[in-house]
Amino acid sequence: MNNEIITVRVNASTSYDVTIGRGILQYVGKYIADLGNIDKVAIVTDDLVDALYSDTVEKSLRECGLKTVKSVFKNGEKSKTLSTVGKITDDLAKAELTRSDLVLALGGGVVGDMAGFAAGIYMRGIRYAQVPTTLLAIIDSSVGGKTGVNLRTGKNLAGLFNQPELVFADTDTLKTLPEEQMLNGIGEGIKYAVLDGGELFDIMEAGLDDGNTVRFAELCVSYKRDVVEADERESGIRRLLNLGHTVGHAIEKLSRYTVSHGFAVASGLKVISEACVRRGLLDAGECARITALLDKYGLGADAGYPVSALIREMPHDKKRVGAKISLVIVNAIGKCAYISVETARLKEFFS
Ligand SMILES: NC(=O)c1ccc[n+]([C@@H]2O[C@H](COP(=O)([O-])OP(=O)(O)OC[C@H]3O[C@@H](n4cnc5c(N)ncnc54)[C@H](O)[C@@H]3O)[C@@H](O)[C@H]2O)c1
């Protein structure tokens, strides 16, 4: 192995390791085999990732004495449906997977969310592991156990909390990731930088490169780990991870999902930070550092929707409780909080 491998231990309802390194994909078989008592591994992936990485993963699993089968679906958010989960579970049944076998999600957040969901419902739950291959999935979606699919009525409306047994990330897989997808992950990365401040913000300001991506991922995952351990099912502090998301979700919805998630979150982060300055909650200089960071990556652009349109969409957000909506505010870089705002007062908050 050519570089250091780091491990972040997550102690949620179940405990598991998040292993991150460069050039480690070929060793995934050993890590899976070490989980113990596995006969067969079902690799669930999309067609693009399949062409790039399935061979390496299959070879590594087989070298460690594991049998492999594969379930492949078409890449992209449009596939994130109950019908694709139906196909995956059918594939698992055809391959005669049992409860002691394991589903391995190989790909981005779409693959991870669906494979985790399929593993959670097939035979009332079989084992699964995540091998994330997008920046967004490495730093965010593969950790924390949220799995699910979109319904026609909205995003991520059906799913399960289901923690994996292992997350295994090779940051070298990001070398094949298109620039647009990289930026999508950077949008979420800046969210973590604002939440955590310190070294994470410094790395983002300096710029991601081969040398610091593992450390960057470690810091994002460690932050998420702390939050998930304190509040696995999002009844409190886990809401902080929605920084930028309330406005972001409104932007995604208004654009009919042509603006991708990380870009929408970045724009949402800018809108909320500026609103915090106007409300006297955030110092203008700190806000300028956040917007400069977004600018550095070409993120945080005004999505072109008036505040009135954004506000109209916000009450449809999943995080609404009765007539109130939970908003994550920025008090300083590294110091965020969530507040409850009556939907009738959103206009006042954002004006
Ligand atoms: N579960 C969670 O906690 C959580 C958190 C945030 C986001 N999400 C979900 O994650 C999804 C978005 O994830 P995503 O941005 O990873 O999207 P994605 O899985 O659709 O991947 C984006 C594209 O990149 C391709 N790709 C993946 N890895 C590649 C690689 N290494 N090289 C080349 N191409 C590659 C994929 O085939 C796809 O076309 C959304 O559905 C969102 O709801 C979940």
Short mmCIF file of C-alpha atoms and ligand atoms in Angstrom, two decimals, residues 46 48-49 52-53 75-77 80 107-111 113 133-134 136-137 140-141 143 146-147 155-156 173-174 176-178 181 184 188 224 238 261, ligand 1:
data_model
loop_
_atom_site.label_atom_id
_atom_site.label_comp_id
_atom_site.label_asym_id
_atom_site.label_seq_id
_atom_site.Cartn_x
_atom_site.Cartn_y
_atom_site.Cartn_z
CA ASP A 46 -24.09 1.58 -11.27
CA LEU A 48 -20.34 3.77 -14.89
CA VAL A 49 -18.66 2.69 -11.68
CA LEU A 52 -14.25 1.46 -13.76
CA TYR A 53 -13.90 -0.45 -10.51
CA ASN A 75 -26.15 5.60 -13.08
CA GLY A 76 -27.82 8.78 -11.86
CA GLU A 77 -30.38 10.17 -9.46
CA LYS A 80 -33.02 6.16 -7.12
CA GLY A 107 -20.30 3.88 -6.04
CA GLY A 108 -21.63 7.29 -5.11
CA GLY A 109 -24.44 8.33 -2.82
CA VAL A 110 -27.13 6.98 -5.12
CA VAL A 111 -25.62 3.49 -5.01
CA ASP A 113 -28.43 4.90 -0.35
CA THR A 133 -16.31 6.43 -4.97
CA THR A 134 -17.51 10.06 -5.11
CA LEU A 136 -19.79 13.39 -1.58
CA ALA A 137 -20.14 9.73 -0.67
CA ASP A 140 -20.82 12.32 3.85
CA SER A 141 -23.39 9.87 2.52
CA VAL A 143 -21.42 7.31 6.95
CA LYS A 146 -29.34 7.00 6.24
CA THR A 147 -30.51 4.92 3.31
CA LYS A 155 -36.53 13.20 -2.41
CA ASN A 156 -35.46 10.52 0.09
CA THR A 173 -11.06 6.67 -7.18
CA LEU A 174 -11.72 10.42 -7.27
CA THR A 176 -11.85 9.47 -12.55
CA LEU A 177 -14.64 11.59 -11.09
CA PRO A 178 -15.85 14.33 -13.47
CA GLN A 181 -19.24 15.71 -9.50
CA ASN A 184 -20.83 18.63 -5.94
CA GLU A 188 -20.90 19.47 1.12
CA LYS A 224 -20.20 13.48 11.12
CA ARG A 238 -27.78 15.78 13.80
CA HIS A 261 -27.33 18.77 -4.44
N1 LIG B 1 -27.34 8.91 3.07
C1 LIG B 1 -26.92 10.14 3.34
O1 LIG B 1 -26.63 10.50 4.49
C2 LIG B 1 -26.77 11.11 2.20
C3 LIG B 1 -26.12 12.34 2.40
C4 LIG B 1 -25.96 13.19 1.32
C5 LIG B 1 -26.42 12.82 0.06
N2 LIG B 1 -27.06 11.62 -0.09
C6 LIG B 1 -27.55 11.19 -1.40
O2 LIG B 1 -26.43 10.98 -2.24
C7 LIG B 1 -26.86 11.10 -3.60
C8 LIG B 1 -25.82 11.85 -4.39
O3 LIG B 1 -24.61 11.15 -4.33
P1 LIG B 1 -23.47 11.38 -5.43
O4 LIG B 1 -23.28 12.82 -5.63
O5 LIG B 1 -22.33 10.55 -5.03
O6 LIG B 1 -24.20 10.88 -6.76
P2 LIG B 1 -24.11 9.56 -7.66
O7 LIG B 1 -24.05 8.36 -6.84
O8 LIG B 1 -25.22 9.68 -8.64
O9 LIG B 1 -22.73 9.74 -8.44
C9 LIG B 1 -22.58 10.79 -9.34
C10 LIG B 1 -22.10 10.30 -10.70
O10 LIG B 1 -20.72 9.98 -10.61
C11 LIG B 1 -20.48 8.68 -11.15
N3 LIG B 1 -19.34 8.14 -10.42
C12 LIG B 1 -19.32 7.66 -9.16
N4 LIG B 1 -18.06 7.41 -8.78
C13 LIG B 1 -17.27 7.69 -9.83
C14 LIG B 1 -15.87 7.65 -10.05
N5 LIG B 1 -15.02 7.34 -9.07
N6 LIG B 1 -15.41 8.00 -11.27
C15 LIG B 1 -16.27 8.39 -12.25
N7 LIG B 1 -17.59 8.49 -12.10
C16 LIG B 1 -18.09 8.14 -10.90
C17 LIG B 1 -21.79 7.94 -10.98
O11 LIG B 1 -21.91 6.89 -11.90
C18 LIG B 1 -22.80 9.05 -11.21
O12 LIG B 1 -23.00 9.21 -12.60
C19 LIG B 1 -28.21 11.77 -3.56
O13 LIG B 1 -29.21 10.84 -3.91
C20 LIG B 1 -28.38 12.22 -2.13
O14 LIG B 1 -29.72 12.20 -1.69
C21 LIG B 1 -27.23 10.77 0.95
#
